[in-house]
């Protein structure tokens, strides 16, 4: 029955079977790779925290702006790329008879009324031959021909340049909107950090687009390799630029930008060895297909971004001390949540392949397994984070007022982890089913309620009110994802039919 998806084959949750091993093989490297940017930001935060609380707060505002603006472009690119690449790669590996046996979307039990005009039919308009799949022939490895991969790279380059231009030109107005006034001591260091960090936007988006391609072909080890090299570069360069060259916050930004370009070059080098990134004609790019699906997720991520950006803005308006504490808690919150996104990536890639092949049993088994893993991971993170952040705040600052506020935020950051993990994993499950329309509209509804909660709770509760509202935001996201599957509607209506 759809409402009991959590209990589907629950006895096999920890079984070392083929499905479990495939999920972990994709999820663990993906989680580590996804944590790259937040971890690098945490490194910046740790070094800058020893310069002073004003600089820490300034960088906190700048990072919040950069991350939220980047997420508007990153999330649609990565999510759509993963699903479309997984679908195209799965169909490419089928034999001619298998491809002909797959029903078109309008007669398939996986069809979704809301997206039947936006998404291509499974198995339709995909001009693949068996030779386009990854295989060995006469000792030579044949590159994959995946149009969505090239589409993602083109779009990411354009959006990266646009982001750099916008943040460079409008850095000061954006920071002022975030609550950093002209007479604030945070304005100048925040502006320097944001402008310099924006120079790395093209590399950030290009890197994430390539990660989406690798996820789609179920190769998350290559992005992990590039991430480790990039993070190591950032960690080595941070103290050199910040303290040796005495560039302070500017040094932290420069080190981060260099690490992003190193990462993108490594990924590009690996990608061209596996995928044909230059299609024969412009028409092969299928940009229309990519952009139509991406637009739905763009709506979704804008709604979510408004909530987190508003929370950061409200924290900034309460003063440098509150913003410094909020920055530390938020970066921990985001970094640990990305561990959950690793499970979401695994679920999305496997489920997208299963739907493309009309293997509905595999889609159900994968959905249940990643949700079960999510519960276990969420509880483990809560147990680890509560004492870890409570006593580990001194790693980021020695200011007693900032530490006091960090400890007030610890219960929310830690206890909300099970809900956070489930929210991310439900997203991955629904993206794998190409349920982009529901994901967009449900997020808009949840964000509208959360904005109201933020506005009301911050007035009376301040710092605590912000975290109550953010916890409620993640809880509603989880409920929306569960209701979609639990009710057996949309792409999951076959659960109710077969129950």
mmCIF file with all atom_site columns, N, CA and C in Angstrom, residues 227-284:
data_model
loop_
_atom_site.group_PDB
_atom_site.id
_atom_site.type_symbol
_atom_site.label_atom_id
_atom_site.label_alt_id
_atom_site.label_comp_id
_atom_site.label_asym_id
_atom_site.label_entity_id
_atom_site.label_seq_id
_atom_site.pdbx_PDB_ins_code
_atom_site.Cartn_x
_atom_site.Cartn_y
_atom_site.Cartn_z
_atom_site.occupancy
_atom_site.B_iso_or_equiv
_atom_site.pdbx_formal_charge
_atom_site.auth_seq_id
_atom_site.auth_comp_id
_atom_site.auth_asym_id
_atom_site.auth_atom_id
_atom_site.pdbx_PDB_model_num
ATOM 1   N N  . UNK A 1 227 ? 36.726 16.766 -6.259  1.00 0.00 ? 227 UNK A N  1
ATOM 2   C CA . UNK A 1 227 ? 36.371 17.517 -5.054  1.00 0.00 ? 227 UNK A CA 1
ATOM 3   C C  . UNK A 1 227 ? 37.508 17.502 -4.034  1.00 0.00 ? 227 UNK A C  1
ATOM 4   N N  . UNK A 1 228 ? 38.089 16.328 -3.839  1.00 0.00 ? 228 UNK A N  1
ATOM 5   C CA . UNK A 1 228 ? 39.191 16.206 -2.874  1.00 0.00 ? 228 UNK A CA 1
ATOM 6   C C  . UNK A 1 228 ? 40.362 17.099 -3.290  1.00 0.00 ? 228 UNK A C  1
ATOM 7   N N  . UNK A 1 229 ? 40.687 17.081 -4.575  1.00 0.00 ? 229 UNK A N  1
ATOM 8   C CA . UNK A 1 229 ? 41.784 17.925 -5.057  1.00 0.00 ? 229 UNK A CA 1
ATOM 9   C C  . UNK A 1 229 ? 41.446 19.400 -4.884  1.00 0.00 ? 229 UNK A C  1
ATOM 10  N N  . UNK A 1 230 ? 40.212 19.787 -5.219  1.00 0.00 ? 230 UNK A N  1
ATOM 11  C CA . UNK A 1 230 ? 39.808 21.181 -5.083  1.00 0.00 ? 230 UNK A CA 1
ATOM 12  C C  . UNK A 1 230 ? 39.800 21.647 -3.643  1.00 0.00 ? 230 UNK A C  1
ATOM 13  N N  . UNK A 1 231 ? 39.254 20.825 -2.750  1.00 0.00 ? 231 UNK A N  1
ATOM 14  C CA . UNK A 1 231 ? 39.222 21.197 -1.333  1.00 0.00 ? 231 UNK A CA 1
ATOM 15  C C  . UNK A 1 231 ? 40.621 21.290 -0.741  1.00 0.00 ? 231 UNK A C  1
ATOM 16  N N  . UNK A 1 232 ? 41.489 20.361 -1.132  1.00 0.00 ? 232 UNK A N  1
ATOM 17  C CA . UNK A 1 232 ? 42.870 20.396 -0.644  1.00 0.00 ? 232 UNK A CA 1
ATOM 18  C C  . UNK A 1 232 ? 43.559 21.678 -1.096  1.00 0.00 ? 232 UNK A C  1
ATOM 19  N N  . UNK A 1 233 ? 43.290 22.083 -2.327  1.00 0.00 ? 233 UNK A N  1
ATOM 20  C CA . UNK A 1 233 ? 43.846 23.340 -2.833  1.00 0.00 ? 233 UNK A CA 1
ATOM 21  C C  . UNK A 1 233 ? 43.370 24.527 -2.005  1.00 0.00 ? 233 UNK A C  1
ATOM 22  N N  . UNK A 1 234 ? 42.085 24.524 -1.681  1.00 0.00 ? 234 UNK A N  1
ATOM 23  C CA . UNK A 1 234 ? 41.520 25.628 -0.894  1.00 0.00 ? 234 UNK A CA 1
ATOM 24  C C  . UNK A 1 234 ? 42.113 25.671 0.514   1.00 0.00 ? 234 UNK A C  1
ATOM 25  N N  . UNK A 1 235 ? 42.242 24.513 1.132   1.00 0.00 ? 235 UNK A N  1
ATOM 26  C CA . UNK A 1 235 ? 42.763 24.457 2.498   1.00 0.00 ? 235 UNK A CA 1
ATOM 27  C C  . UNK A 1 235 ? 44.218 24.924 2.558   1.00 0.00 ? 235 UNK A C  1
ATOM 28  N N  . UNK A 1 236 ? 44.996 24.567 1.546   1.00 0.00 ? 236 UNK A N  1
ATOM 29  C CA . UNK A 1 236 ? 46.398 24.978 1.517   1.00 0.00 ? 236 UNK A CA 1
ATOM 30  C C  . UNK A 1 236 ? 46.535 26.473 1.253   1.00 0.00 ? 236 UNK A C  1
ATOM 31  N N  . UNK A 1 237 ? 45.708 26.994 0.331   1.00 0.00 ? 237 UNK A N  1
ATOM 32  C CA . UNK A 1 237 ? 45.835 28.399 -0.065  1.00 0.00 ? 237 UNK A CA 1
ATOM 33  C C  . UNK A 1 237 ? 45.230 29.370 0.943   1.00 0.00 ? 237 UNK A C  1
ATOM 34  N N  . UNK A 1 238 ? 44.236 28.921 1.724   1.00 0.00 ? 238 UNK A N  1
ATOM 35  C CA . UNK A 1 238 ? 43.567 29.818 2.675   1.00 0.00 ? 238 UNK A CA 1
ATOM 36  C C  . UNK A 1 238 ? 44.554 30.515 3.626   1.00 0.00 ? 238 UNK A C  1
ATOM 37  N N  . UNK A 1 239 ? 45.326 29.791 4.418   1.00 0.00 ? 239 UNK A N  1
ATOM 38  C CA . UNK A 1 239 ? 46.230 30.483 5.347   1.00 0.00 ? 239 UNK A CA 1
ATOM 39  C C  . UNK A 1 239 ? 47.316 31.290 4.633   1.00 0.00 ? 239 UNK A C  1
ATOM 40  N N  . UNK A 1 240 ? 47.695 30.859 3.426   1.00 0.00 ? 240 UNK A N  1
ATOM 41  C CA . UNK A 1 240 ? 48.724 31.600 2.681   1.00 0.00 ? 240 UNK A CA 1
ATOM 42  C C  . UNK A 1 240 ? 48.210 32.980 2.292   1.00 0.00 ? 240 UNK A C  1
ATOM 43  N N  . UNK A 1 241 ? 47.018 33.023 1.689   1.00 0.00 ? 241 UNK A N  1
ATOM 44  C CA . UNK A 1 241 ? 46.466 34.302 1.234   1.00 0.00 ? 241 UNK A CA 1
ATOM 45  C C  . UNK A 1 241 ? 45.944 35.156 2.397   1.00 0.00 ? 241 UNK A C  1
ATOM 46  N N  . UNK A 1 242 ? 45.352 34.506 3.413   1.00 0.00 ? 242 UNK A N  1
ATOM 47  C CA . UNK A 1 242 ? 44.745 35.266 4.510   1.00 0.00 ? 242 UNK A CA 1
ATOM 48  C C  . UNK A 1 242 ? 45.796 35.846 5.445   1.00 0.00 ? 242 UNK A C  1
ATOM 49  N N  . UNK A 1 243 ? 46.750 34.999 5.878   1.00 0.00 ? 243 UNK A N  1
ATOM 50  C CA . UNK A 1 243 ? 47.699 35.429 6.904   1.00 0.00 ? 243 UNK A CA 1
ATOM 51  C C  . UNK A 1 243 ? 49.076 35.787 6.349   1.00 0.00 ? 243 UNK A C  1
ATOM 52  N N  . UNK A 1 244 ? 49.623 34.969 5.460   1.00 0.00 ? 244 UNK A N  1
ATOM 53  C CA . UNK A 1 244 ? 50.957 35.247 4.933   1.00 0.00 ? 244 UNK A CA 1
ATOM 54  C C  . UNK A 1 244 ? 50.965 36.492 4.059   1.00 0.00 ? 244 UNK A C  1
ATOM 55  N N  . UNK A 1 245 ? 50.001 36.570 3.120   1.00 0.00 ? 245 UNK A N  1
ATOM 56  C CA . UNK A 1 245 ? 49.900 37.742 2.252   1.00 0.00 ? 245 UNK A CA 1
ATOM 57  C C  . UNK A 1 245 ? 49.060 38.864 2.857   1.00 0.00 ? 245 UNK A C  1
ATOM 58  N N  . UNK A 1 246 ? 48.444 38.574 4.022   1.00 0.00 ? 246 UNK A N  1
ATOM 59  C CA . UNK A 1 246 ? 47.646 39.551 4.773   1.00 0.00 ? 246 UNK A CA 1
ATOM 60  C C  . UNK A 1 246 ? 46.507 40.142 3.934   1.00 0.00 ? 246 UNK A C  1
ATOM 61  N N  . UNK A 1 247 ? 45.834 39.289 3.204   1.00 0.00 ? 247 UNK A N  1
ATOM 62  C CA . UNK A 1 247 ? 44.713 39.742 2.390   1.00 0.00 ? 247 UNK A CA 1
ATOM 63  C C  . UNK A 1 247 ? 43.375 39.590 3.110   1.00 0.00 ? 247 UNK A C  1
ATOM 64  N N  . UNK A 1 248 ? 43.400 38.972 4.293   1.00 0.00 ? 248 UNK A N  1
ATOM 65  C CA . UNK A 1 248 ? 42.194 38.818 5.108   1.00 0.00 ? 248 UNK A CA 1
ATOM 66  C C  . UNK A 1 248 ? 41.054 38.162 4.325   1.00 0.00 ? 248 UNK A C  1
ATOM 67  N N  . UNK A 1 249 ? 39.847 38.790 4.323   1.00 0.00 ? 249 UNK A N  1
ATOM 68  C CA . UNK A 1 249 ? 38.696 38.161 3.677   1.00 0.00 ? 249 UNK A CA 1
ATOM 69  C C  . UNK A 1 249 ? 38.903 38.025 2.168   1.00 0.00 ? 249 UNK A C  1
ATOM 70  N N  . UNK A 1 250 ? 39.638 38.944 1.567   1.00 0.00 ? 250 UNK A N  1
ATOM 71  C CA . UNK A 1 250 ? 39.919 38.850 0.130   1.00 0.00 ? 250 UNK A CA 1
ATOM 72  C C  . UNK A 1 250 ? 40.742 37.598 -0.173  1.00 0.00 ? 250 UNK A C  1
ATOM 73  N N  . UNK A 1 251 ? 41.675 37.277 0.697   1.00 0.00 ? 251 UNK A N  1
ATOM 74  C CA . UNK A 1 251 ? 42.486 36.082 0.512   1.00 0.00 ? 251 UNK A CA 1
ATOM 75  C C  . UNK A 1 251 ? 41.667 34.816 0.557   1.00 0.00 ? 251 UNK A C  1
ATOM 76  N N  . UNK A 1 252 ? 40.679 34.781 1.466   1.00 0.00 ? 252 UNK A N  1
ATOM 77  C CA . UNK A 1 252 ? 39.808 33.607 1.552   1.00 0.00 ? 252 UNK A CA 1
ATOM 78  C C  . UNK A 1 252 ? 39.016 33.426 0.264   1.00 0.00 ? 252 UNK A C  1
ATOM 79  N N  . UNK A 1 253 ? 38.519 34.525 -0.296  1.00 0.00 ? 253 UNK A N  1
ATOM 80  C CA . UNK A 1 253 ? 37.747 34.454 -1.535  1.00 0.00 ? 253 UNK A CA 1
ATOM 81  C C  . UNK A 1 253 ? 38.615 34.001 -2.703  1.00 0.00 ? 253 UNK A C  1
ATOM 82  N N  . UNK A 1 254 ? 39.826 34.552 -2.805  1.00 0.00 ? 254 UNK A N  1
ATOM 83  C CA . UNK A 1 254 ? 40.736 34.183 -3.903  1.00 0.00 ? 254 UNK A CA 1
ATOM 84  C C  . UNK A 1 254 ? 41.092 32.702 -3.840  1.00 0.00 ? 254 UNK A C  1
ATOM 85  N N  . UNK A 1 255 ? 41.391 32.210 -2.649  1.00 0.00 ? 255 UNK A N  1
ATOM 86  C CA . UNK A 1 255 ? 41.719 30.792 -2.492  1.00 0.00 ? 255 UNK A CA 1
ATOM 87  C C  . UNK A 1 255 ? 40.560 29.909 -2.925  1.00 0.00 ? 255 UNK A C  1
ATOM 88  N N  . UNK A 1 256 ? 39.356 30.329 -2.573  1.00 0.00 ? 256 UNK A N  1
ATOM 89  C CA . UNK A 1 256 ? 38.179 29.534 -2.926  1.00 0.00 ? 256 UNK A CA 1
ATOM 90  C C  . UNK A 1 256 ? 37.958 29.513 -4.432  1.00 0.00 ? 256 UNK A C  1
ATOM 91  N N  . UNK A 1 257 ? 38.122 30.658 -5.082  1.00 0.00 ? 257 UNK A N  1
ATOM 92  C CA . UNK A 1 257 ? 37.925 30.741 -6.530  1.00 0.00 ? 257 UNK A CA 1
ATOM 93  C C  . UNK A 1 257 ? 38.931 29.857 -7.271  1.00 0.00 ? 257 UNK A C  1
ATOM 94  N N  . UNK A 1 258 ? 40.189 29.915 -6.859  1.00 0.00 ? 258 UNK A N  1
ATOM 95  C CA . UNK A 1 258 ? 41.218 29.091 -7.501  1.00 0.00 ? 258 UNK A CA 1
ATOM 96  C C  . UNK A 1 258 ? 40.873 27.610 -7.372  1.00 0.00 ? 258 UNK A C  1
ATOM 97  N N  . UNK A 1 259 ? 40.407 27.201 -6.205  1.00 0.00 ? 259 UNK A N  1
ATOM 98  C CA . UNK A 1 259 ? 40.063 25.791 -5.993  1.00 0.00 ? 259 UNK A CA 1
ATOM 99  C C  . UNK A 1 259 ? 38.910 25.361 -6.897  1.00 0.00 ? 259 UNK A C  1
ATOM 100 N N  . UNK A 1 260 ? 37.965 26.254 -7.156  1.00 0.00 ? 260 UNK A N  1
ATOM 101 C CA . UNK A 1 260 ? 36.833 25.908 -8.018  1.00 0.00 ? 260 UNK A CA 1
ATOM 102 C C  . UNK A 1 260 ? 37.267 25.684 -9.460  1.00 0.00 ? 260 UNK A C  1
ATOM 103 N N  . UNK A 1 261 ? 38.192 26.520 -9.948  1.00 0.00 ? 261 UNK A N  1
ATOM 104 C CA . UNK A 1 261 ? 38.664 26.351 -11.326 1.00 0.00 ? 261 UNK A CA 1
ATOM 105 C C  . UNK A 1 261 ? 39.518 25.094 -11.466 1.00 0.00 ? 261 UNK A C  1
ATOM 106 N N  . UNK A 1 262 ? 40.278 24.770 -10.439 1.00 0.00 ? 262 UNK A N  1
ATOM 107 C CA . UNK A 1 262 ? 41.046 23.524 -10.460 1.00 0.00 ? 262 UNK A CA 1
ATOM 108 C C  . UNK A 1 262 ? 40.092 22.332 -10.564 1.00 0.00 ? 262 UNK A C  1
ATOM 109 N N  . UNK A 1 263 ? 39.018 22.383 -9.792  1.00 0.00 ? 263 UNK A N  1
ATOM 110 C CA . UNK A 1 263 ? 38.034 21.305 -9.787  1.00 0.00 ? 263 UNK A CA 1
ATOM 111 C C  . UNK A 1 263 ? 37.354 21.157 -11.149 1.00 0.00 ? 263 UNK A C  1
ATOM 112 N N  . UNK A 1 264 ? 36.965 22.277 -11.744 1.00 0.00 ? 264 UNK A N  1
ATOM 113 C CA . UNK A 1 264 ? 36.256 22.222 -13.023 1.00 0.00 ? 264 UNK A CA 1
ATOM 114 C C  . UNK A 1 264 ? 37.143 21.682 -14.137 1.00 0.00 ? 264 UNK A C  1
ATOM 115 N N  . UNK A 1 265 ? 38.405 22.052 -14.149 1.00 0.00 ? 265 UNK A N  1
ATOM 116 C CA . UNK A 1 265 ? 39.323 21.559 -15.180 1.00 0.00 ? 265 UNK A CA 1
ATOM 117 C C  . UNK A 1 265 ? 39.550 20.056 -15.059 1.00 0.00 ? 265 UNK A C  1
ATOM 118 N N  . UNK A 1 266 ? 39.648 19.569 -13.825 1.00 0.00 ? 266 UNK A N  1
ATOM 119 C CA . UNK A 1 266 ? 39.822 18.132 -13.623 1.00 0.00 ? 266 UNK A CA 1
ATOM 120 C C  . UNK A 1 266 ? 38.606 17.346 -14.115 1.00 0.00 ? 266 UNK A C  1
ATOM 121 N N  . UNK A 1 267 ? 37.418 17.847 -13.792 1.00 0.00 ? 267 UNK A N  1
ATOM 122 C CA . UNK A 1 267 ? 36.203 17.159 -14.215 1.00 0.00 ? 267 UNK A CA 1
ATOM 123 C C  . UNK A 1 267 ? 36.048 17.171 -15.734 1.00 0.00 ? 267 UNK A C  1
ATOM 124 N N  . UNK A 1 268 ? 36.365 18.307 -16.356 1.00 0.00 ? 268 UNK A N  1
ATOM 125 C CA . UNK A 1 268 ? 36.262 18.388 -17.812 1.00 0.00 ? 268 UNK A CA 1
ATOM 126 C C  . UNK A 1 268 ? 37.207 17.399 -18.478 1.00 0.00 ? 268 UNK A C  1
ATOM 127 N N  . UNK A 1 269 ? 38.387 17.285 -17.948 1.00 0.00 ? 269 UNK A N  1
ATOM 128 C CA . UNK A 1 269 ? 39.385 16.345 -18.478 1.00 0.00 ? 269 UNK A CA 1
ATOM 129 C C  . UNK A 1 269 ? 38.853 14.920 -18.424 1.00 0.00 ? 269 UNK A C  1
ATOM 130 N N  . UNK A 1 270 ? 38.210 14.560 -17.320 1.00 0.00 ? 270 UNK A N  1
ATOM 131 C CA . UNK A 1 270 ? 37.665 13.215 -17.177 1.00 0.00 ? 270 UNK A CA 1
ATOM 132 C C  . UNK A 1 270 ? 36.410 13.013 -18.034 1.00 0.00 ? 270 UNK A C  1
ATOM 133 N N  . UNK A 1 271 ? 35.592 14.058 -18.145 1.00 0.00 ? 271 UNK A N  1
ATOM 134 C CA . UNK A 1 271 ? 34.333 13.925 -18.871 1.00 0.00 ? 271 UNK A CA 1
ATOM 135 C C  . UNK A 1 271 ? 34.544 13.677 -20.359 1.00 0.00 ? 271 UNK A C  1
ATOM 136 N N  . UNK A 1 272 ? 35.472 14.396 -20.967 1.00 0.00 ? 272 UNK A N  1
ATOM 137 C CA . UNK A 1 272 ? 35.683 14.253 -22.410 1.00 0.00 ? 272 UNK A CA 1
ATOM 138 C C  . UNK A 1 272 ? 36.205 12.862 -22.759 1.00 0.00 ? 272 UNK A C  1
ATOM 139 N N  . UNK A 1 273 ? 36.696 12.127 -21.781 1.00 0.00 ? 273 UNK A N  1
ATOM 140 C CA . UNK A 1 273 ? 37.163 10.773 -22.029 1.00 0.00 ? 273 UNK A CA 1
ATOM 141 C C  . UNK A 1 273 ? 36.013 9.768  -22.084 1.00 0.00 ? 273 UNK A C  1
ATOM 142 N N  . UNK A 1 274 ? 34.835 10.171 -21.553 1.00 0.00 ? 274 UNK A N  1
ATOM 143 C CA . UNK A 1 274 ? 33.718 9.235  -21.452 1.00 0.00 ? 274 UNK A CA 1
ATOM 144 C C  . UNK A 1 274 ? 32.496 9.637  -22.264 1.00 0.00 ? 274 UNK A C  1
ATOM 145 N N  . UNK A 1 275 ? 32.326 10.931 -22.534 1.00 0.00 ? 275 UNK A N  1
ATOM 146 C CA . UNK A 1 275 ? 31.114 11.417 -23.185 1.00 0.00 ? 275 UNK A CA 1
ATOM 147 C C  . UNK A 1 275 ? 31.476 12.322 -24.355 1.00 0.00 ? 275 UNK A C  1
ATOM 148 N N  . UNK A 1 276 ? 30.751 12.185 -25.457 1.00 0.00 ? 276 UNK A N  1
ATOM 149 C CA . UNK A 1 276 ? 30.909 13.104 -26.584 1.00 0.00 ? 276 UNK A CA 1
ATOM 150 C C  . UNK A 1 276 ? 30.215 14.412 -26.227 1.00 0.00 ? 276 UNK A C  1
ATOM 151 N N  . UNK A 1 277 ? 30.990 15.448 -25.923 1.00 0.00 ? 277 UNK A N  1
ATOM 152 C CA . UNK A 1 277 ? 30.388 16.710 -25.508 1.00 0.00 ? 277 UNK A CA 1
ATOM 153 C C  . UNK A 1 277 ? 30.173 17.657 -26.677 1.00 0.00 ? 277 UNK A C  1
ATOM 154 N N  . UNK A 1 278 ? 30.590 17.278 -27.877 1.00 0.00 ? 278 UNK A N  1
ATOM 155 C CA . UNK A 1 278 ? 30.355 18.080 -29.073 1.00 0.00 ? 278 UNK A CA 1
ATOM 156 C C  . UNK A 1 278 ? 29.451 17.294 -30.013 1.00 0.00 ? 278 UNK A C  1
ATOM 157 N N  . UNK A 1 279 ? 28.133 17.565 -30.011 1.00 0.00 ? 279 UNK A N  1
ATOM 158 C CA . UNK A 1 279 ? 27.209 16.819 -30.860 1.00 0.00 ? 279 UNK A CA 1
ATOM 159 C C  . UNK A 1 279 ? 27.396 17.182 -32.331 1.00 0.00 ? 279 UNK A C  1
ATOM 160 N N  . UNK A 1 280 ? 26.958 16.310 -33.243 1.00 0.00 ? 280 UNK A N  1
ATOM 161 C CA . UNK A 1 280 ? 27.118 16.590 -34.668 1.00 0.00 ? 280 UNK A CA 1
ATOM 162 C C  . UNK A 1 280 ? 26.437 17.864 -35.119 1.00 0.00 ? 280 UNK A C  1
ATOM 163 N N  . UNK A 1 281 ? 25.242 18.160 -34.583 1.00 0.00 ? 281 UNK A N  1
ATOM 164 C CA . UNK A 1 281 ? 24.502 19.362 -34.967 1.00 0.00 ? 281 UNK A CA 1
ATOM 165 C C  . UNK A 1 281 ? 23.945 20.044 -33.731 1.00 0.00 ? 281 UNK A C  1
ATOM 166 N N  . UNK A 1 282 ? 23.566 21.313 -33.900 1.00 0.00 ? 282 UNK A N  1
ATOM 167 C CA . UNK A 1 282 ? 22.984 22.070 -32.789 1.00 0.00 ? 282 UNK A CA 1
ATOM 168 C C  . UNK A 1 282 ? 21.669 21.444 -32.353 1.00 0.00 ? 282 UNK A C  1
ATOM 169 N N  . UNK A 1 283 ? 20.934 20.874 -33.304 1.00 0.00 ? 283 UNK A N  1
ATOM 170 C CA . UNK A 1 283 ? 19.655 20.256 -32.971 1.00 0.00 ? 283 UNK A CA 1
ATOM 171 C C  . UNK A 1 283 ? 19.781 19.101 -31.998 1.00 0.00 ? 283 UNK A C  1
ATOM 172 N N  . UNK A 1 284 ? 20.925 18.439 -31.999 1.00 0.00 ? 284 UNK A N  1
ATOM 173 C CA . UNK A 1 284 ? 21.135 17.317 -31.084 1.00 0.00 ? 284 UNK A CA 1
ATOM 174 C C  . UNK A 1 284 ? 21.226 17.744 -29.623 1.00 0.00 ? 284 UNK A C  1
#
